[in-house]
Amino acid sequence: MPLRLLVVEDESLIAMMIEDMAEELGHEVVAKATNVPQATSLIDAGGFDVALLDVNLAGEFSYGLVEMLQTRDVPFLFTTGYGAGIEEEWRSCKILQKPFAEDQLKAELVAFEKG
C-alpha cells in the first residue's frame, strides 16, 4: 500500500533524493519542510502516514516534533548523519543513517506498511 510521506530535511538535494527514492518505491511525498516551524504547521495540518525527520535542521533539533507525531499516532523515523551523536533519549527510535540507499529506505517503509 502506498504511503504518504512528510519529509523534514533542510538540505534540498537530500530532500529531492528522498522524494525520488520514495516515488521509485511507489510512495508519495505529500509535504516537505526545511525547518521546525514549517514542520510544526504541516504536522498540525496532517494528511500524511509517515514522517522522515532530519535530526539537525540548520542547527535546530527536530526532537520536539516527535511528541506532536506521537500524539497523532503518526510513525516516524530519523534520517541523520549524526550516528551515535543522537541524544540518548532518542536512540531507541528508528534511525536511518545518512547516506542511505533506496533499499534501506524501502526496508524501513515496508515496516510501516505492515503497521
mmCIF file with all atom_site columns, C-alpha atoms in Angstrom:
data_model
loop_
_atom_site.group_PDB
_atom_site.id
_atom_site.type_symbol
_atom_site.label_atom_id
_atom_site.label_alt_id
_atom_site.label_comp_id
_atom_site.label_asym_id
_atom_site.label_entity_id
_atom_site.label_seq_id
_atom_site.pdbx_PDB_ins_code
_atom_site.Cartn_x
_atom_site.Cartn_y
_atom_site.Cartn_z
_atom_site.occupancy
_atom_site.B_iso_or_equiv
_atom_site.pdbx_formal_charge
_atom_site.auth_seq_id
_atom_site.auth_comp_id
_atom_site.auth_asym_id
_atom_site.auth_atom_id
_atom_site.pdbx_PDB_model_num
ATOM 1   C CA . MET A 1 1   ? 0.000  0.000  0.000  1.00 0.00 ? 1   MET A CA 1
ATOM 2   C CA . PRO A 1 2   ? 1.475  3.383  -0.941 1.00 0.00 ? 2   PRO A CA 1
ATOM 3   C CA . LEU A 1 3   ? 2.412  5.666  1.924  1.00 0.00 ? 3   LEU A CA 1
ATOM 4   C CA . ARG A 1 4   ? 2.034  9.452  2.043  1.00 0.00 ? 4   ARG A CA 1
ATOM 5   C CA . LEU A 1 5   ? 5.228  10.926 3.478  1.00 0.00 ? 5   LEU A CA 1
ATOM 6   C CA . LEU A 1 6   ? 6.216  14.097 5.272  1.00 0.00 ? 6   LEU A CA 1
ATOM 7   C CA . VAL A 1 7   ? 9.912  14.808 4.708  1.00 0.00 ? 7   VAL A CA 1
ATOM 8   C CA . VAL A 1 8   ? 11.574 17.220 7.132  1.00 0.00 ? 8   VAL A CA 1
ATOM 9   C CA . GLU A 1 9   ? 15.021 17.963 5.693  1.00 0.00 ? 9   GLU A CA 1
ATOM 10  C CA . ASP A 1 10  ? 16.992 21.205 5.440  1.00 0.00 ? 10  ASP A CA 1
ATOM 11  C CA . GLU A 1 11  ? 19.277 20.084 2.589  1.00 0.00 ? 11  GLU A CA 1
ATOM 12  C CA . SER A 1 12  ? 17.307 20.456 -0.651 1.00 0.00 ? 12  SER A CA 1
ATOM 13  C CA . LEU A 1 13  ? 19.372 17.892 -2.574 1.00 0.00 ? 13  LEU A CA 1
ATOM 14  C CA . ILE A 1 14  ? 18.817 15.273 0.116  1.00 0.00 ? 14  ILE A CA 1
ATOM 15  C CA . ALA A 1 15  ? 15.093 16.084 0.219  1.00 0.00 ? 15  ALA A CA 1
ATOM 16  C CA . MET A 1 16  ? 14.901 15.630 -3.559 1.00 0.00 ? 16  MET A CA 1
ATOM 17  C CA . MET A 1 17  ? 16.825 12.356 -3.326 1.00 0.00 ? 17  MET A CA 1
ATOM 18  C CA . ILE A 1 18  ? 14.408 11.055 -0.668 1.00 0.00 ? 18  ILE A CA 1
ATOM 19  C CA . GLU A 1 19  ? 11.450 12.123 -2.777 1.00 0.00 ? 19  GLU A CA 1
ATOM 20  C CA . ASP A 1 20  ? 12.864 10.368 -5.860 1.00 0.00 ? 20  ASP A CA 1
ATOM 21  C CA . MET A 1 21  ? 13.534 7.198  -3.870 1.00 0.00 ? 21  MET A CA 1
ATOM 22  C CA . ALA A 1 22  ? 10.061 7.249  -2.325 1.00 0.00 ? 22  ALA A CA 1
ATOM 23  C CA . GLU A 1 23  ? 8.420  7.643  -5.734 1.00 0.00 ? 23  GLU A CA 1
ATOM 24  C CA . GLU A 1 24  ? 10.508 4.785  -7.150 1.00 0.00 ? 24  GLU A CA 1
ATOM 25  C CA . LEU A 1 25  ? 9.182  2.655  -4.286 1.00 0.00 ? 25  LEU A CA 1
ATOM 26  C CA . GLY A 1 26  ? 5.586  3.610  -5.071 1.00 0.00 ? 26  GLY A CA 1
ATOM 27  C CA . HIS A 1 27  ? 5.122  6.122  -2.256 1.00 0.00 ? 27  HIS A CA 1
ATOM 28  C CA . GLU A 1 28  ? 4.401  9.850  -2.385 1.00 0.00 ? 28  GLU A CA 1
ATOM 29  C CA . VAL A 1 29  ? 5.989  12.783 -0.591 1.00 0.00 ? 29  VAL A CA 1
ATOM 30  C CA . VAL A 1 30  ? 2.927  14.915 0.131  1.00 0.00 ? 30  VAL A CA 1
ATOM 31  C CA . ALA A 1 31  ? 4.648  17.536 2.302  1.00 0.00 ? 31  ALA A CA 1
ATOM 32  C CA . LYS A 1 32  ? 8.181  18.881 2.816  1.00 0.00 ? 32  LYS A CA 1
ATOM 33  C CA . ALA A 1 33  ? 9.608  21.160 5.466  1.00 0.00 ? 33  ALA A CA 1
ATOM 34  C CA . THR A 1 34  ? 13.068 22.633 5.854  1.00 0.00 ? 34  THR A CA 1
ATOM 35  C CA . ASN A 1 35  ? 12.747 23.846 9.444  1.00 0.00 ? 35  ASN A CA 1
ATOM 36  C CA . VAL A 1 36  ? 10.883 23.186 12.694 1.00 0.00 ? 36  VAL A CA 1
ATOM 37  C CA . PRO A 1 37  ? 8.207  25.913 12.315 1.00 0.00 ? 37  PRO A CA 1
ATOM 38  C CA . GLN A 1 38  ? 7.280  24.664 8.818  1.00 0.00 ? 38  GLN A CA 1
ATOM 39  C CA . ALA A 1 39  ? 7.206  21.082 10.056 1.00 0.00 ? 39  ALA A CA 1
ATOM 40  C CA . THR A 1 40  ? 5.018  22.050 13.013 1.00 0.00 ? 40  THR A CA 1
ATOM 41  C CA . SER A 1 41  ? 2.449  23.603 10.668 1.00 0.00 ? 41  SER A CA 1
ATOM 42  C CA . LEU A 1 42  ? 2.495  20.573 8.388  1.00 0.00 ? 42  LEU A CA 1
ATOM 43  C CA . ILE A 1 43  ? 2.088  18.172 11.303 1.00 0.00 ? 43  ILE A CA 1
ATOM 44  C CA . ASP A 1 44  ? -0.870 20.231 12.522 1.00 0.00 ? 44  ASP A CA 1
ATOM 45  C CA . ALA A 1 45  ? -2.417 20.006 9.045  1.00 0.00 ? 45  ALA A CA 1
ATOM 46  C CA . GLY A 1 46  ? -1.895 16.236 8.812  1.00 0.00 ? 46  GLY A CA 1
ATOM 47  C CA . GLY A 1 47  ? -2.567 14.315 5.619  1.00 0.00 ? 47  GLY A CA 1
ATOM 48  C CA . PHE A 1 48  ? 0.466  12.004 5.741  1.00 0.00 ? 48  PHE A CA 1
ATOM 49  C CA . ASP A 1 49  ? 1.105  8.475  7.025  1.00 0.00 ? 49  ASP A CA 1
ATOM 50  C CA . VAL A 1 50  ? 4.791  8.591  7.997  1.00 0.00 ? 50  VAL A CA 1
ATOM 51  C CA . ALA A 1 51  ? 7.295  11.345 8.793  1.00 0.00 ? 51  ALA A CA 1
ATOM 52  C CA . LEU A 1 52  ? 11.002 11.276 7.961  1.00 0.00 ? 52  LEU A CA 1
ATOM 53  C CA . LEU A 1 53  ? 12.825 13.700 10.242 1.00 0.00 ? 53  LEU A CA 1
ATOM 54  C CA . ASP A 1 54  ? 16.337 15.001 9.795  1.00 0.00 ? 54  ASP A CA 1
ATOM 55  C CA . VAL A 1 55  ? 17.700 15.374 13.321 1.00 0.00 ? 55  VAL A CA 1
ATOM 56  C CA . ASN A 1 56  ? 19.535 18.665 12.793 1.00 0.00 ? 56  ASN A CA 1
ATOM 57  C CA . LEU A 1 57  ? 17.677 21.321 10.820 1.00 0.00 ? 57  LEU A CA 1
ATOM 58  C CA . ALA A 1 58  ? 20.166 24.155 10.337 1.00 0.00 ? 58  ALA A CA 1
ATOM 59  C CA . GLY A 1 59  ? 21.216 23.955 13.974 1.00 0.00 ? 59  GLY A CA 1
ATOM 60  C CA . GLU A 1 60  ? 17.764 23.278 15.448 1.00 0.00 ? 60  GLU A CA 1
ATOM 61  C CA . PHE A 1 61  ? 16.950 19.741 16.541 1.00 0.00 ? 61  PHE A CA 1
ATOM 62  C CA . SER A 1 62  ? 13.747 18.047 15.394 1.00 0.00 ? 62  SER A CA 1
ATOM 63  C CA . TYR A 1 63  ? 13.208 16.100 18.630 1.00 0.00 ? 63  TYR A CA 1
ATOM 64  C CA . GLY A 1 64  ? 10.321 18.379 19.646 1.00 0.00 ? 64  GLY A CA 1
ATOM 65  C CA . LEU A 1 65  ? 8.355  17.279 16.584 1.00 0.00 ? 65  LEU A CA 1
ATOM 66  C CA . VAL A 1 66  ? 8.267  13.706 17.842 1.00 0.00 ? 66  VAL A CA 1
ATOM 67  C CA . GLU A 1 67  ? 5.766  14.456 20.614 1.00 0.00 ? 67  GLU A CA 1
ATOM 68  C CA . MET A 1 68  ? 3.417  16.054 18.090 1.00 0.00 ? 68  MET A CA 1
ATOM 69  C CA . LEU A 1 69  ? 3.662  12.989 15.866 1.00 0.00 ? 69  LEU A CA 1
ATOM 70  C CA . GLN A 1 70  ? 3.183  10.603 18.766 1.00 0.00 ? 70  GLN A CA 1
ATOM 71  C CA . THR A 1 71  ? 0.013  12.341 19.985 1.00 0.00 ? 71  THR A CA 1
ATOM 72  C CA . ARG A 1 72  ? -1.369 11.910 16.452 1.00 0.00 ? 72  ARG A CA 1
ATOM 73  C CA . ASP A 1 73  ? -0.237 8.256  16.250 1.00 0.00 ? 73  ASP A CA 1
ATOM 74  C CA . VAL A 1 74  ? 1.928  9.055  13.218 1.00 0.00 ? 74  VAL A CA 1
ATOM 75  C CA . PRO A 1 75  ? 5.004  6.833  12.901 1.00 0.00 ? 75  PRO A CA 1
ATOM 76  C CA . PHE A 1 76  ? 8.339  8.434  12.093 1.00 0.00 ? 76  PHE A CA 1
ATOM 77  C CA . LEU A 1 77  ? 11.978 7.724  11.600 1.00 0.00 ? 77  LEU A CA 1
ATOM 78  C CA . PHE A 1 78  ? 15.012 9.896  11.984 1.00 0.00 ? 78  PHE A CA 1
ATOM 79  C CA . THR A 1 79  ? 17.265 10.407 8.973  1.00 0.00 ? 79  THR A CA 1
ATOM 80  C CA . THR A 1 80  ? 20.644 11.607 10.120 1.00 0.00 ? 80  THR A CA 1
ATOM 81  C CA . GLY A 1 81  ? 24.345 11.674 9.584  1.00 0.00 ? 81  GLY A CA 1
ATOM 82  C CA . TYR A 1 82  ? 24.829 12.031 13.341 1.00 0.00 ? 82  TYR A CA 1
ATOM 83  C CA . GLY A 1 83  ? 25.022 8.318  14.143 1.00 0.00 ? 83  GLY A CA 1
ATOM 84  C CA . ALA A 1 84  ? 25.912 7.961  17.804 1.00 0.00 ? 84  ALA A CA 1
ATOM 85  C CA . GLY A 1 85  ? 25.555 11.754 18.187 1.00 0.00 ? 85  GLY A CA 1
ATOM 86  C CA . ILE A 1 86  ? 21.793 11.404 18.640 1.00 0.00 ? 86  ILE A CA 1
ATOM 87  C CA . GLU A 1 87  ? 20.743 12.233 22.178 1.00 0.00 ? 87  GLU A CA 1
ATOM 88  C CA . GLU A 1 88  ? 20.401 9.073  24.265 1.00 0.00 ? 88  GLU A CA 1
ATOM 89  C CA . GLU A 1 89  ? 16.684 9.627  24.884 1.00 0.00 ? 89  GLU A CA 1
ATOM 90  C CA . TRP A 1 90  ? 16.035 9.189  21.142 1.00 0.00 ? 90  TRP A CA 1
ATOM 91  C CA . ARG A 1 91  ? 18.408 6.339  20.283 1.00 0.00 ? 91  ARG A CA 1
ATOM 92  C CA . SER A 1 92  ? 15.676 3.702  20.612 1.00 0.00 ? 92  SER A CA 1
ATOM 93  C CA . CYS A 1 93  ? 13.715 5.339  17.777 1.00 0.00 ? 93  CYS A CA 1
ATOM 94  C CA . LYS A 1 94  ? 14.028 4.116  14.201 1.00 0.00 ? 94  LYS A CA 1
ATOM 95  C CA . ILE A 1 95  ? 17.087 5.762  12.645 1.00 0.00 ? 95  ILE A CA 1
ATOM 96  C CA . LEU A 1 96  ? 18.117 5.705  9.010  1.00 0.00 ? 96  LEU A CA 1
ATOM 97  C CA . GLN A 1 97  ? 21.780 6.647  8.857  1.00 0.00 ? 97  GLN A CA 1
ATOM 98  C CA . LYS A 1 98  ? 22.738 9.056  6.052  1.00 0.00 ? 98  LYS A CA 1
ATOM 99  C CA . PRO A 1 99  ? 23.830 8.473  3.425  1.00 0.00 ? 99  PRO A CA 1
ATOM 100 C CA . PHE A 1 100 ? 21.364 5.666  2.784  1.00 0.00 ? 100 PHE A CA 1
ATOM 101 C CA . ALA A 1 101 ? 20.437 3.671  -0.279 1.00 0.00 ? 101 ALA A CA 1
ATOM 102 C CA . GLU A 1 102 ? 16.979 3.107  -1.749 1.00 0.00 ? 102 GLU A CA 1
ATOM 103 C CA . ASP A 1 103 ? 16.869 -0.474 -0.452 1.00 0.00 ? 103 ASP A CA 1
ATOM 104 C CA . GLN A 1 104 ? 17.483 0.782  3.101  1.00 0.00 ? 104 GLN A CA 1
ATOM 105 C CA . LEU A 1 105 ? 14.623 3.280  2.792  1.00 0.00 ? 105 LEU A CA 1
ATOM 106 C CA . LYS A 1 106 ? 12.448 0.533  1.328  1.00 0.00 ? 106 LYS A CA 1
ATOM 107 C CA . ALA A 1 107 ? 13.136 -1.744 4.307  1.00 0.00 ? 107 ALA A CA 1
ATOM 108 C CA . GLU A 1 108 ? 12.056 0.969  6.736  1.00 0.00 ? 108 GLU A CA 1
ATOM 109 C CA . LEU A 1 109 ? 8.930  1.925  4.787  1.00 0.00 ? 109 LEU A CA 1
ATOM 110 C CA . VAL A 1 110 ? 7.860  -1.716 4.397  1.00 0.00 ? 110 VAL A CA 1
ATOM 111 C CA . ALA A 1 111 ? 7.854  -1.965 8.184  1.00 0.00 ? 111 ALA A CA 1
ATOM 112 C CA . PHE A 1 112 ? 5.449  0.998  8.321  1.00 0.00 ? 112 PHE A CA 1
ATOM 113 C CA . GLU A 1 113 ? 3.225  -0.538 5.642  1.00 0.00 ? 113 GLU A CA 1
ATOM 114 C CA . LYS A 1 114 ? 2.781  -3.618 7.806  1.00 0.00 ? 114 LYS A CA 1
ATOM 115 C CA . GLY A 1 115 ? 1.782  -1.457 10.718 1.00 0.00 ? 115 GLY A CA 1
#
